[in-house]
Short mmCIF file of the C-alpha atoms (twelve columns), coordinates in Angstrom:
data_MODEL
# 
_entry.id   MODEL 
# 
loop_
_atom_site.group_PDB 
_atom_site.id 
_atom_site.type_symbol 
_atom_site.label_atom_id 
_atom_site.label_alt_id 
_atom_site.label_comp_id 
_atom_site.label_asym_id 
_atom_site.label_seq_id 
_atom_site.Cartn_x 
_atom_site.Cartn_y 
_atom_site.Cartn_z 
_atom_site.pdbx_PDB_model_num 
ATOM 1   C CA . UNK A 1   116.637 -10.606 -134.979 1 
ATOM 2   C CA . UNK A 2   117.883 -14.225 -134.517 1 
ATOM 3   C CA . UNK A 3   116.602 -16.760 -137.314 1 
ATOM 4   C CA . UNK A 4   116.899 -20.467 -136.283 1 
ATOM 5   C CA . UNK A 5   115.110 -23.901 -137.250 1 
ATOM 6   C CA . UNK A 6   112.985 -25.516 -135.242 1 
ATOM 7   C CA . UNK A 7   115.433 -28.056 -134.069 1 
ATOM 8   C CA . UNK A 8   117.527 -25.587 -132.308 1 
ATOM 9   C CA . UNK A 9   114.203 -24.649 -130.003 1 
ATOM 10  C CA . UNK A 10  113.827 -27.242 -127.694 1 
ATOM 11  C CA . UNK A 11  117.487 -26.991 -126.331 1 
ATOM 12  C CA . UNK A 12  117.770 -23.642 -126.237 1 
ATOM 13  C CA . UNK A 13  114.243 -23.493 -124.241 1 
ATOM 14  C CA . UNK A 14  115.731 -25.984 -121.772 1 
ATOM 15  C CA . UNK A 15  118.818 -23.719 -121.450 1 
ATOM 16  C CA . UNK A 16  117.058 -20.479 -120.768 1 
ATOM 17  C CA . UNK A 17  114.949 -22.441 -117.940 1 
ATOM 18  C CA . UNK A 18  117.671 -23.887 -116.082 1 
ATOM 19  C CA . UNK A 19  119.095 -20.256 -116.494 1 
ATOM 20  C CA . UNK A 20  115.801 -18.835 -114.787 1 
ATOM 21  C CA . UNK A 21  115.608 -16.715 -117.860 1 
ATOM 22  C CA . UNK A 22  112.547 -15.665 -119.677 1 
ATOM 23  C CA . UNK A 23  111.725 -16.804 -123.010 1 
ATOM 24  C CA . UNK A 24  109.342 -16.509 -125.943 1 
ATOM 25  C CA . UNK A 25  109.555 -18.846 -128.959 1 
ATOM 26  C CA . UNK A 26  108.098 -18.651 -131.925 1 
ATOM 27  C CA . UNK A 27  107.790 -20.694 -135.157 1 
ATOM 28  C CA . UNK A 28  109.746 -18.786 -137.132 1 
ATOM 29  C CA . UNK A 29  112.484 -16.409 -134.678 1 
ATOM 30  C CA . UNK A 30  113.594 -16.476 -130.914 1 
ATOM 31  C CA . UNK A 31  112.107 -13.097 -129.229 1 
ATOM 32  C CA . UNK A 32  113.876 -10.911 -126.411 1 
ATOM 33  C CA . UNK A 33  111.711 -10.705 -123.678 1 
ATOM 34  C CA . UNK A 34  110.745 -6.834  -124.352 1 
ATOM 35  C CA . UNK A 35  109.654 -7.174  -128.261 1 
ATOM 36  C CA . UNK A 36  106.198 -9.564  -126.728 1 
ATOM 37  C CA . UNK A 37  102.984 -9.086  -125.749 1 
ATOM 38  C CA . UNK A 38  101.385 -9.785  -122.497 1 
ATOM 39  C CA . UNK A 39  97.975  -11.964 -122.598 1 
ATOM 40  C CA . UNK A 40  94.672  -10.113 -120.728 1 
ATOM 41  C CA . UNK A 41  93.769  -13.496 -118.635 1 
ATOM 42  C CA . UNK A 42  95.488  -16.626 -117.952 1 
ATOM 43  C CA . UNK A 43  92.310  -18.759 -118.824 1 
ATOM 44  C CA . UNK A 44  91.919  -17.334 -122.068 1 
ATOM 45  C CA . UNK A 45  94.045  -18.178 -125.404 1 
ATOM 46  C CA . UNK A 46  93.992  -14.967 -127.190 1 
ATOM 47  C CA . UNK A 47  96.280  -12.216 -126.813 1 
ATOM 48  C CA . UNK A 48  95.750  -8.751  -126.629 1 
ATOM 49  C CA . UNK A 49  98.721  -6.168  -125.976 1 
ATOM 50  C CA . UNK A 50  99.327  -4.752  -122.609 1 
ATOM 51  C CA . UNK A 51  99.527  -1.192  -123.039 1 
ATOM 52  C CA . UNK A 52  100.926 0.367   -119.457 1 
ATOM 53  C CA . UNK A 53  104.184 -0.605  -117.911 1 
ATOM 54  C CA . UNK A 54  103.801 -4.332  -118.262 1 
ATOM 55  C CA . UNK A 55  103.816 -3.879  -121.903 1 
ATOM 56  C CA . UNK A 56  106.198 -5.851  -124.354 1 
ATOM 57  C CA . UNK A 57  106.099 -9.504  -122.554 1 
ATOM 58  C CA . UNK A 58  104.873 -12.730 -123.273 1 
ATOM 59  C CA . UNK A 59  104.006 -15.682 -121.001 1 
ATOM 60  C CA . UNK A 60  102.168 -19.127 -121.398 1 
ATOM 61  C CA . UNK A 61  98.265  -18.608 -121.116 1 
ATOM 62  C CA . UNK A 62  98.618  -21.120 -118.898 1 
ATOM 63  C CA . UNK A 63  100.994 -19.823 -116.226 1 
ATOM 64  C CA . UNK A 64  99.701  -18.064 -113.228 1 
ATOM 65  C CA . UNK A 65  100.676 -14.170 -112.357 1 
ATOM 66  C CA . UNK A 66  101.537 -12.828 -116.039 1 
ATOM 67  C CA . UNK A 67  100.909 -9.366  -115.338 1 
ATOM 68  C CA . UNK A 68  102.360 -10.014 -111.625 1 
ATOM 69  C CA . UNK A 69  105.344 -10.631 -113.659 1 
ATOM 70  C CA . UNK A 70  105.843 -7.896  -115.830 1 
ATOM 71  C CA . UNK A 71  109.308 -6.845  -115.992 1 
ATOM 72  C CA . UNK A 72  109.416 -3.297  -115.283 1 
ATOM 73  C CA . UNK A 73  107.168 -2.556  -111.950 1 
ATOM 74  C CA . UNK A 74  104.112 -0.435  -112.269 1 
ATOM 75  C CA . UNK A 75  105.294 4.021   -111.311 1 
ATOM 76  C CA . UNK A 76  108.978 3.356   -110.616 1 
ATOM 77  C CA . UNK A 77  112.655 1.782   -112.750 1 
ATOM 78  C CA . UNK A 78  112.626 -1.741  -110.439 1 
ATOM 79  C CA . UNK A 79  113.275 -4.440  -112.747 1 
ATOM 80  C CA . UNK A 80  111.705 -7.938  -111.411 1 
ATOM 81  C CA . UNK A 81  113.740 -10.441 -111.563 1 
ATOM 82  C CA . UNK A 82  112.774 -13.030 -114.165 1 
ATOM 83  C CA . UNK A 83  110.628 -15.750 -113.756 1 
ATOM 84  C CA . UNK A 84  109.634 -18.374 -116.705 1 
ATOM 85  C CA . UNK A 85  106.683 -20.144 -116.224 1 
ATOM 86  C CA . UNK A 86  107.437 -23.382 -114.929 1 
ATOM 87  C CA . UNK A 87  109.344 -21.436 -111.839 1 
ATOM 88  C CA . UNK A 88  106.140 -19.653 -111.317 1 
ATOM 89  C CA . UNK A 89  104.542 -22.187 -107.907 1 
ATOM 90  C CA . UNK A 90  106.303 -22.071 -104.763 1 
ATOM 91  C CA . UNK A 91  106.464 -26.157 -104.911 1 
ATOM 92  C CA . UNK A 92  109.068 -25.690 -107.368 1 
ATOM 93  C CA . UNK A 93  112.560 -25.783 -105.983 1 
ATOM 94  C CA . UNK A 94  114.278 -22.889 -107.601 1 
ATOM 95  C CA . UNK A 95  117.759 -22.112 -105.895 1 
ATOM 96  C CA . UNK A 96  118.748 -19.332 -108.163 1 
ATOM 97  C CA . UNK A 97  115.936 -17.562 -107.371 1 
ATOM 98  C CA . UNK A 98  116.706 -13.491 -105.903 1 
ATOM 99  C CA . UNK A 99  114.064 -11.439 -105.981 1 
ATOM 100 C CA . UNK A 100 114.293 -7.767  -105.843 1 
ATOM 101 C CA . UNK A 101 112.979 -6.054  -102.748 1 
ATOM 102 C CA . UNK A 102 110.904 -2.944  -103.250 1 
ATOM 103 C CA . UNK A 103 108.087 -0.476  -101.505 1 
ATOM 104 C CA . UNK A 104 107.263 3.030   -102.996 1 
ATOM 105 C CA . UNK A 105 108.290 5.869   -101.578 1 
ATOM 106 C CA . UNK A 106 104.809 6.297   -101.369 1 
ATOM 107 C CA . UNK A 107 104.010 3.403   -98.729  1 
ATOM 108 C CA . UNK A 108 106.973 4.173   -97.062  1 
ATOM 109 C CA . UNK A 109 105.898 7.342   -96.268  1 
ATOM 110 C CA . UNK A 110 103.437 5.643   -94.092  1 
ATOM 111 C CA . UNK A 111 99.640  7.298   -94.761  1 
ATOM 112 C CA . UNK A 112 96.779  5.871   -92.962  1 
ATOM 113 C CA . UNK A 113 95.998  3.469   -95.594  1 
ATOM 114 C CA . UNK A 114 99.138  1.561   -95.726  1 
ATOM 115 C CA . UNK A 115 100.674 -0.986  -93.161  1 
ATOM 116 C CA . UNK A 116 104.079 -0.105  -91.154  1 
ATOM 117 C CA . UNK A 117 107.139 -1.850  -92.418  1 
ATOM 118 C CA . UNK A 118 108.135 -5.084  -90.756  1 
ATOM 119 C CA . UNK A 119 109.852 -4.947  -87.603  1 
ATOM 120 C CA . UNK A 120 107.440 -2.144  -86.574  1 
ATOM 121 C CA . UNK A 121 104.281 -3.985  -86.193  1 
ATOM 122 C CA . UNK A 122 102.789 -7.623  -85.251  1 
ATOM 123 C CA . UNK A 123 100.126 -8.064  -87.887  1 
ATOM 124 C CA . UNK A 124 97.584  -11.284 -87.359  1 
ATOM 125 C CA . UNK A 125 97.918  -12.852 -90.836  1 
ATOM 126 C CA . UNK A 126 94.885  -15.028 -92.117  1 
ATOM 127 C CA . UNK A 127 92.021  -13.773 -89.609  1 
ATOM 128 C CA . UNK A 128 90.820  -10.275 -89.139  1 
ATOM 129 C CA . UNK A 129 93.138  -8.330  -87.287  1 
ATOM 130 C CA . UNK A 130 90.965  -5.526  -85.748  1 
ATOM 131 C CA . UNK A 131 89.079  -3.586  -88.728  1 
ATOM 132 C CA . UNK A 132 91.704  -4.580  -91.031  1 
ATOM 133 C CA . UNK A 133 90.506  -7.867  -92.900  1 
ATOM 134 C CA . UNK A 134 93.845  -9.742  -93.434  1 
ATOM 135 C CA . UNK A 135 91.794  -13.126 -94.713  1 
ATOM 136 C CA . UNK A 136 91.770  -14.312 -98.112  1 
ATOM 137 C CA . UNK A 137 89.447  -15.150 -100.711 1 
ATOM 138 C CA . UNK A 138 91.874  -17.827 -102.003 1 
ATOM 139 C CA . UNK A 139 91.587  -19.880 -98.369  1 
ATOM 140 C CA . UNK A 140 94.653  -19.570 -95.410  1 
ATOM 141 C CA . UNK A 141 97.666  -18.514 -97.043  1 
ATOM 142 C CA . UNK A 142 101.534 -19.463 -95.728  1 
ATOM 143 C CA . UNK A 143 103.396 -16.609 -93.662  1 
ATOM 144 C CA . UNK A 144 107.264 -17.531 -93.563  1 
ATOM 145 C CA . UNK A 145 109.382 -15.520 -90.999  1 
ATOM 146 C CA . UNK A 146 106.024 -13.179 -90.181  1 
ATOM 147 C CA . UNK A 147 106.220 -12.479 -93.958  1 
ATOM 148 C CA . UNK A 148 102.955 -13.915 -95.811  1 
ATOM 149 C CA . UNK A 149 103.416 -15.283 -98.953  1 
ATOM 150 C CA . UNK A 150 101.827 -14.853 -102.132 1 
ATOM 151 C CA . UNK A 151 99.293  -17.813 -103.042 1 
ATOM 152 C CA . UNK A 152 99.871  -17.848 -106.410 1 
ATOM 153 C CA . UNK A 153 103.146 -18.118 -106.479 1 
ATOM 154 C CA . UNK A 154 106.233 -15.810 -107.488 1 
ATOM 155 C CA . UNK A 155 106.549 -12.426 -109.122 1 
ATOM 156 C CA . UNK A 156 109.896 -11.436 -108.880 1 
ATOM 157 C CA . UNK A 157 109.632 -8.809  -106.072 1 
ATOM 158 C CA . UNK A 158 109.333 -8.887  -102.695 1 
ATOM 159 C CA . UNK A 159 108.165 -6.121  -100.570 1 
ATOM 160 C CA . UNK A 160 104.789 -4.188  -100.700 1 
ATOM 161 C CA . UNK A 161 105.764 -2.096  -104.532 1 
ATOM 162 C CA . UNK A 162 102.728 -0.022  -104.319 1 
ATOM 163 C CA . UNK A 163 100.184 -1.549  -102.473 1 
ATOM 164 C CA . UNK A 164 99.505  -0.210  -98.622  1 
ATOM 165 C CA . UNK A 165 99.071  -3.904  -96.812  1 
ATOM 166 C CA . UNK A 166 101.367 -6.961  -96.459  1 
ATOM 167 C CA . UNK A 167 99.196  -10.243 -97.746  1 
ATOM 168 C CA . UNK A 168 95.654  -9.444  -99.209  1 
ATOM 169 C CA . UNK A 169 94.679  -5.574  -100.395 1 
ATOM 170 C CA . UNK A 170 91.009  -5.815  -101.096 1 
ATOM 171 C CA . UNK A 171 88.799  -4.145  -103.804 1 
ATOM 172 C CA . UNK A 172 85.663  -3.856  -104.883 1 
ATOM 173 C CA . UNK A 173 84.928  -3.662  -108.974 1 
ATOM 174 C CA . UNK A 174 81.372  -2.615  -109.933 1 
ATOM 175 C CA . UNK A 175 80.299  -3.441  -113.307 1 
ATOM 176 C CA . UNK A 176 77.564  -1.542  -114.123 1 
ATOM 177 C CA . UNK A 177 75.756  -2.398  -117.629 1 
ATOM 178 C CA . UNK A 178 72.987  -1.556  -119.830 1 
ATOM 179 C CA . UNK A 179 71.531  -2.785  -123.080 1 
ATOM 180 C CA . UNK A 180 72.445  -0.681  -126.573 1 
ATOM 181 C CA . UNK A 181 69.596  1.084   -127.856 1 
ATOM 182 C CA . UNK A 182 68.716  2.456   -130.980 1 
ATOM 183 C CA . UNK A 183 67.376  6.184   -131.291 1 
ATOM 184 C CA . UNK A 184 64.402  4.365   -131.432 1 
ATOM 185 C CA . UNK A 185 65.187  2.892   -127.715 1 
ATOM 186 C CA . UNK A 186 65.199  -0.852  -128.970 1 
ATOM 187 C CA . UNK A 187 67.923  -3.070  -128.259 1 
ATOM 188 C CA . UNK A 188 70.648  -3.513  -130.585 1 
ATOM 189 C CA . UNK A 189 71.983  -6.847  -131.928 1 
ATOM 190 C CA . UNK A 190 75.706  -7.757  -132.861 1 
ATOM 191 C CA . UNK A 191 75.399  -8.145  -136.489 1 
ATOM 192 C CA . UNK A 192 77.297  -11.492 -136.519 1 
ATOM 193 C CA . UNK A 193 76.379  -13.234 -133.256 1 
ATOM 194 C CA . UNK A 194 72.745  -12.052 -133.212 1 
ATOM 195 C CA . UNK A 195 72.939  -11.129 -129.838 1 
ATOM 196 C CA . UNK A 196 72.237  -8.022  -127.674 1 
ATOM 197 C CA . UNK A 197 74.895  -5.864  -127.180 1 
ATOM 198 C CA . UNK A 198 75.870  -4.661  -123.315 1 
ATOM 199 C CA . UNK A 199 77.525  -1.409  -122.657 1 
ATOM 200 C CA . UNK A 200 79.512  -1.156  -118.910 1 
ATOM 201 C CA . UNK A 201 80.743  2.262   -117.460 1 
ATOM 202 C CA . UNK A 202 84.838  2.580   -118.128 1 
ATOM 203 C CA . UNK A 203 86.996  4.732   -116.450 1 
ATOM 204 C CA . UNK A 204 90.187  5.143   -118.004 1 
ATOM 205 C CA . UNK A 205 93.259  4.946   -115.460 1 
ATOM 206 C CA . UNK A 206 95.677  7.888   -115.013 1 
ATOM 207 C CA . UNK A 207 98.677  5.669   -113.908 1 
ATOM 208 C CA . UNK A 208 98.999  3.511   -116.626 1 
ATOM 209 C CA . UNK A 209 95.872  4.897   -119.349 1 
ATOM 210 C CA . UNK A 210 94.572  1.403   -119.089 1 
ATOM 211 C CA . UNK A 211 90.609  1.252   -119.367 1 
ATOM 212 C CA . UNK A 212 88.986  -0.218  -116.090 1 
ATOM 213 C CA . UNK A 213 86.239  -0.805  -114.043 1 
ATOM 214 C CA . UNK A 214 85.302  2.351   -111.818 1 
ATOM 215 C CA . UNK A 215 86.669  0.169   -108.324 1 
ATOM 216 C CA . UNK A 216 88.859  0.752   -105.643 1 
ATOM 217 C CA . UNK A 217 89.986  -0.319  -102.597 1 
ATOM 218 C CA . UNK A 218 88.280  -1.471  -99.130  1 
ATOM 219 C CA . UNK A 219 88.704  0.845   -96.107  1 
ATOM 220 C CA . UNK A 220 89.145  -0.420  -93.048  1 
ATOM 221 C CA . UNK A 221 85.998  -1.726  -91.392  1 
ATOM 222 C CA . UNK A 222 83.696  -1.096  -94.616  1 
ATOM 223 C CA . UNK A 223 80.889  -3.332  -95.675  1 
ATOM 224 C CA . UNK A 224 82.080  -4.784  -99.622  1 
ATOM 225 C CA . UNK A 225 78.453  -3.361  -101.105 1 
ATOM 226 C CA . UNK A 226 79.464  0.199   -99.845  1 
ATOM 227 C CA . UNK A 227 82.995  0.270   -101.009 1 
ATOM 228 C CA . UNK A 228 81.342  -0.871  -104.653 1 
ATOM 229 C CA . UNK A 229 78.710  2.580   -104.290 1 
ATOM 230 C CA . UNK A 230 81.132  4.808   -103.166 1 
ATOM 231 C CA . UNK A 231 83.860  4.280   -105.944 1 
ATOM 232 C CA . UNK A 232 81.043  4.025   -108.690 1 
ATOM 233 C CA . UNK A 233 79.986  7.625   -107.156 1 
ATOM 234 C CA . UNK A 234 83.326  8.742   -107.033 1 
ATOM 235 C CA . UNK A 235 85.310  7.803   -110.344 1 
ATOM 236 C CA . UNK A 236 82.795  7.661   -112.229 1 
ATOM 237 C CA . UNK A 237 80.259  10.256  -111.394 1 
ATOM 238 C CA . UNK A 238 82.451  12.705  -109.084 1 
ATOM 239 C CA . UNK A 239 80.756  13.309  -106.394 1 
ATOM 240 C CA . UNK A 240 82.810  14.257  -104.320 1 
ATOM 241 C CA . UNK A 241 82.444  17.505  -106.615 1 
ATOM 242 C CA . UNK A 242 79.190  17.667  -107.476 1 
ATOM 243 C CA . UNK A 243 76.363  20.497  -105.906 1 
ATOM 244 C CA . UNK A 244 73.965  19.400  -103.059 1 
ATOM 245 C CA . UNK A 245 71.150  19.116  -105.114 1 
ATOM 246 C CA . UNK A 246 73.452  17.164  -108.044 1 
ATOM 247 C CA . UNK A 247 74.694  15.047  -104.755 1 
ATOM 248 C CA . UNK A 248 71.282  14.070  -103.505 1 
ATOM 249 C CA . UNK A 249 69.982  13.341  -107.090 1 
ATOM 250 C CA . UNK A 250 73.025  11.429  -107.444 1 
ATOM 251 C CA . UNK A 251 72.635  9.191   -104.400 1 
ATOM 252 C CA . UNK A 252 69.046  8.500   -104.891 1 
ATOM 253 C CA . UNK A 253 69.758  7.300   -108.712 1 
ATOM 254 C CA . UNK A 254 72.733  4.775   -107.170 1 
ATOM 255 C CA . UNK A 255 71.380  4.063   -103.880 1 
ATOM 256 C CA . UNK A 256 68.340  1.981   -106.026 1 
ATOM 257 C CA . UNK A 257 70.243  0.460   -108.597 1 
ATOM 258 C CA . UNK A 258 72.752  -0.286  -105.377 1 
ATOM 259 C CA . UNK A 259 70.292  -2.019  -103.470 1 
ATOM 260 C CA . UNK A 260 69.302  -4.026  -106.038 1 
ATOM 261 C CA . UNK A 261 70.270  -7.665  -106.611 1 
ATOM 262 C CA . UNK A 262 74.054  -7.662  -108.252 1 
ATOM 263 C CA . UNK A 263 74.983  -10.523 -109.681 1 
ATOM 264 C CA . UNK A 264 78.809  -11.741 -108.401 1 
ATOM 265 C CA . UNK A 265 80.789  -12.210 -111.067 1 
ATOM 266 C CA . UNK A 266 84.253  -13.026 -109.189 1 
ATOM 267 C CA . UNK A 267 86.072  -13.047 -105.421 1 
ATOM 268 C CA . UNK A 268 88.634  -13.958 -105.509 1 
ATOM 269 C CA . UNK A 269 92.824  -13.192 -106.100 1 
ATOM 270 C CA . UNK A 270 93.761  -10.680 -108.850 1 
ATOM 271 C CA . UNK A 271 96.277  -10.677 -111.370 1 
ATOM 272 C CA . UNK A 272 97.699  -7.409  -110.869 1 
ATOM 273 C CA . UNK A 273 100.882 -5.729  -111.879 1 
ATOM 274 C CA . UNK A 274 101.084 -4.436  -108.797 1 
ATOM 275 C CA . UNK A 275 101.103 -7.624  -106.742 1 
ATOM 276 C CA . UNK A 276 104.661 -9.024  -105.239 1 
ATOM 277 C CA . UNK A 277 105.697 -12.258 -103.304 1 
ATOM 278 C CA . UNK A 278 104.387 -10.679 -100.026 1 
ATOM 279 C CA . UNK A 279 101.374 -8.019  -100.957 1 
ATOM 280 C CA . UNK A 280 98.509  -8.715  -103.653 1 
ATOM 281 C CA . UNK A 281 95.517  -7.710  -105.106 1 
ATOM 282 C CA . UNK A 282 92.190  -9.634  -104.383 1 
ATOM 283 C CA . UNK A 283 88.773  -8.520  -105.229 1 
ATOM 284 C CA . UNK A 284 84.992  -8.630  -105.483 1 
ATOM 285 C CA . UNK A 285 83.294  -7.646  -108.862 1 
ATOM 286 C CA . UNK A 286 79.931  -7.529  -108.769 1 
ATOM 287 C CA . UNK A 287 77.428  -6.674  -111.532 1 
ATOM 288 C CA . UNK A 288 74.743  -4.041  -111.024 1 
ATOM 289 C CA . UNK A 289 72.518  -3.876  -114.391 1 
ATOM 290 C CA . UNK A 290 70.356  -1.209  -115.527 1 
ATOM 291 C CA . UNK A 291 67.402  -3.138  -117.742 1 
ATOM 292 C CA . UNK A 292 64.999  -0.466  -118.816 1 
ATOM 293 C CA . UNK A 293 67.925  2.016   -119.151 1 
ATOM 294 C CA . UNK A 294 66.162  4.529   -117.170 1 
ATOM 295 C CA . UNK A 295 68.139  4.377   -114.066 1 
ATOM 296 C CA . UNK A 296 72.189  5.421   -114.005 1 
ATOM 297 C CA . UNK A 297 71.938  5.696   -117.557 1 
ATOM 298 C CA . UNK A 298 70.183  8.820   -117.130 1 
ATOM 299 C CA . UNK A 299 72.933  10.567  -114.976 1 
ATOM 300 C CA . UNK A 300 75.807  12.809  -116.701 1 
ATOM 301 C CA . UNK A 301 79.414  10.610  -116.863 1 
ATOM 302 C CA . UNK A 302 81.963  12.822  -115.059 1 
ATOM 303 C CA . UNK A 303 85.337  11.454  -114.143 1 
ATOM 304 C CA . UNK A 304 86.787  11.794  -110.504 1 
ATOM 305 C CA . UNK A 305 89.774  12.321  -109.383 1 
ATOM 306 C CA . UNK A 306 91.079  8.332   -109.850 1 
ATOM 307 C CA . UNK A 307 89.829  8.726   -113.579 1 
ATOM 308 C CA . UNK A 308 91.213  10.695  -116.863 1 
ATOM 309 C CA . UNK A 309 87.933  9.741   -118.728 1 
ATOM 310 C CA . UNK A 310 84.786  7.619   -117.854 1 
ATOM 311 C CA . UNK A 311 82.058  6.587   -120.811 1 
ATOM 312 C CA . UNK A 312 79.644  3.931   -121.854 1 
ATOM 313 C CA . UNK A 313 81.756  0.761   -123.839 1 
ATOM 314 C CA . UNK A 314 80.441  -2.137  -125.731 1 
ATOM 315 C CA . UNK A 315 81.738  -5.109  -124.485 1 
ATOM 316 C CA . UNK A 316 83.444  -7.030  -126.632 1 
ATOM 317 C CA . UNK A 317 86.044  -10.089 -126.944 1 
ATOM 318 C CA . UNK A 318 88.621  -7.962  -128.419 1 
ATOM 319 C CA . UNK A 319 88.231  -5.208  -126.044 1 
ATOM 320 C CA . UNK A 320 91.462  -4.566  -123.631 1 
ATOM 321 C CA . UNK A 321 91.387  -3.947  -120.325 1 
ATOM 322 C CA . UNK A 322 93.249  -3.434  -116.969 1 
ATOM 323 C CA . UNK A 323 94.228  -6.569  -114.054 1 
ATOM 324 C CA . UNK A 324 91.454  -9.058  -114.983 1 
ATOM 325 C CA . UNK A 325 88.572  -6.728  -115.977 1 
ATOM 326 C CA . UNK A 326 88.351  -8.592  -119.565 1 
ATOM 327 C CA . UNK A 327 87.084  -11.723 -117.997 1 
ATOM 328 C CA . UNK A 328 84.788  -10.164 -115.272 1 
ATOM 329 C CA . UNK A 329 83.101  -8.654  -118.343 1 
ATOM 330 C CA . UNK A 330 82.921  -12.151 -120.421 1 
ATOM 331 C CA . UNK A 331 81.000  -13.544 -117.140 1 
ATOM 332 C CA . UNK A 332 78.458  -11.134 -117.437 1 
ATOM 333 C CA . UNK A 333 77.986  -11.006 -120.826 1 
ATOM 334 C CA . UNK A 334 77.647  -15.169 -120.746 1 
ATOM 335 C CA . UNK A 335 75.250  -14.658 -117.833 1 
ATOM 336 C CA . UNK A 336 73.223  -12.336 -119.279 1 
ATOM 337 C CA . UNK A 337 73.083  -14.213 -123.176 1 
ATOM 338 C CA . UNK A 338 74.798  -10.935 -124.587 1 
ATOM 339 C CA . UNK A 339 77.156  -10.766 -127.324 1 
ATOM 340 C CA . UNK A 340 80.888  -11.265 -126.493 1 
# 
């Protein structure tokens, strides 16, 4: 570990910028970028280690696309190329810049939910391009050389990485919730903000053993409040598995709380660590609550296929959690006066 005064900070910081290198300062040492911790949301000032292949990094809470920018991409050894904070926005002239290109083998094995590679297709960017919905919740995006680009600004990567469609992938994140309850069924208070404590359904994600919200992506043609049933149903209930009778109980249980009226916590673009210059993560998260506890609550937990583990959580400030999940969570709790 390097030891250096303060004065010698500000020059090297200004160095490893013009550089295009990523750095982490301290008060007290100078930090490689793999011995730091990634923050859970941009917005927020406290940070909270990132546990999955984004792990071991440390940005600015201020800068856009942290996780986008982890250094080692999400299921494979591609190594972003470095981007400090103020290189982050597209306005920013940045000659040095070379992003590394990369698509799964996965995606390029071309399965129904992915696009075709460029050259092999004529997508319509920004509108909806037969049942494939190629808008944006972040407004018209720019599409250089029939490439879009990401709104948000750089990652590091071009390409698709993981993720099936050039521009916006959509998702839909349920957040189901109920209040904690005592054996006596009364609700239970944090004991040092006084307020009622929510529990929300977690899954816990086999590619990176992040917890999550039970969501998943948008197929084709699909109606947002459908996709948010299904995956519910499916990661964290399996039923895809379940008997016909477990099945129809099943549906009847969601279908109500379903039709209900959620509560819209976000739409809009994700910060994923899947996301690259060209192909990111947007979503919908939408709150379905369970206030007499007598509804979903009542139905056995059982992982699906997407999930190695699915229970009832507290939420809480200091909990971690996958993409952007923590802060879905803190709007709910905020909107519904429960602890955080």
């Amino acid at each position: 570990m390097i030891r250096l005064g303060p004065k010698w900070f500000v020059p090297i910081r200004i160095a490893l910028t013009v550089l295009g290198l990523p750095y982490c300062l301290s008060t007290l040492r100078i930090r490689s970028p793999n011995s730091c911790t990634a923050i859970q949301f941009p917005v927020r000032t406290i940070k909270s280690v990132y546990t999955s292949a984004c792990s071991a990094f440390t940005m600015s809470s201020s800068a856009p696309n942290v996780k986008s920018r982890c250094p080692l991409y999400p299921g494979s050894d591609t190594q972003r190329f470095a981007v400090p904070d103020d290189k982050v926005p597209w306005g920013i002239d940045w000659h040095m810049y070379k992003p590394v290109n990369y698509t799964a083998p996965v995606v390029l094995n071309k399965p129904v939910w992915a696009d075709p590679d460029m050259g092999c297709f004529s997508p319509k960017f920004n509108t909806l391009d037969g049942k494939v919905d190629r808008r944006s919740h972040e407004g018209e995006y720019k599409v250089e050389k029939d490439t879009p680009i990401n709104p948000r600004g750089r990652t590091g990567l071009t390409g698709r990485g993981l993720l099936g469609r050039w521009g916006p992938n959509h998702a839909a994140d349920p957040i189901v919730t109920r209040w904690k309850r005592d054996s006596a069924g009364l609700k239970v208070s944090h004991q040092v903000s006084k307020k009622p404590i929510l529990q929300f359904v977690s899954i816990t994600r086999k590619d990176c053993g992040e917890m999550a919200l039970p969501g998943g992506m948008v197929d084709p043609g699909e109606l947002v409040s459908l996709t948010l049933q299904r995956e519910f149903s499916e990661e964290a209930l399996n039923s895809l598995e379940a008997s016909p009778e477990d099945k129809e109980r099943i549906h009847k249980r969601i279908t109500a709380l379903f039709n209900s009226q959620g509560l819209e916590v976000y739409r809009g673009y994700v910060d994923d660590p899947r996301n690259t210059d060209n192909a990111w993560m947007e979503t919908v998260a939408v709150n379905f609550h369970d206030e007499t506890g007598n509804s979903v609550s009542e139905l056995p937990l059982q992982a699906g296929d997407d999930a190695g583990q699915v229970q009832w959580m507290d939420i809480d400030t200091a909990l971690p959690l996958y993409a952007s999940h923590s802060h879905f969570l803190e709007v709910v709790a905020k909107k519904r006066c429960a602890h955080w």
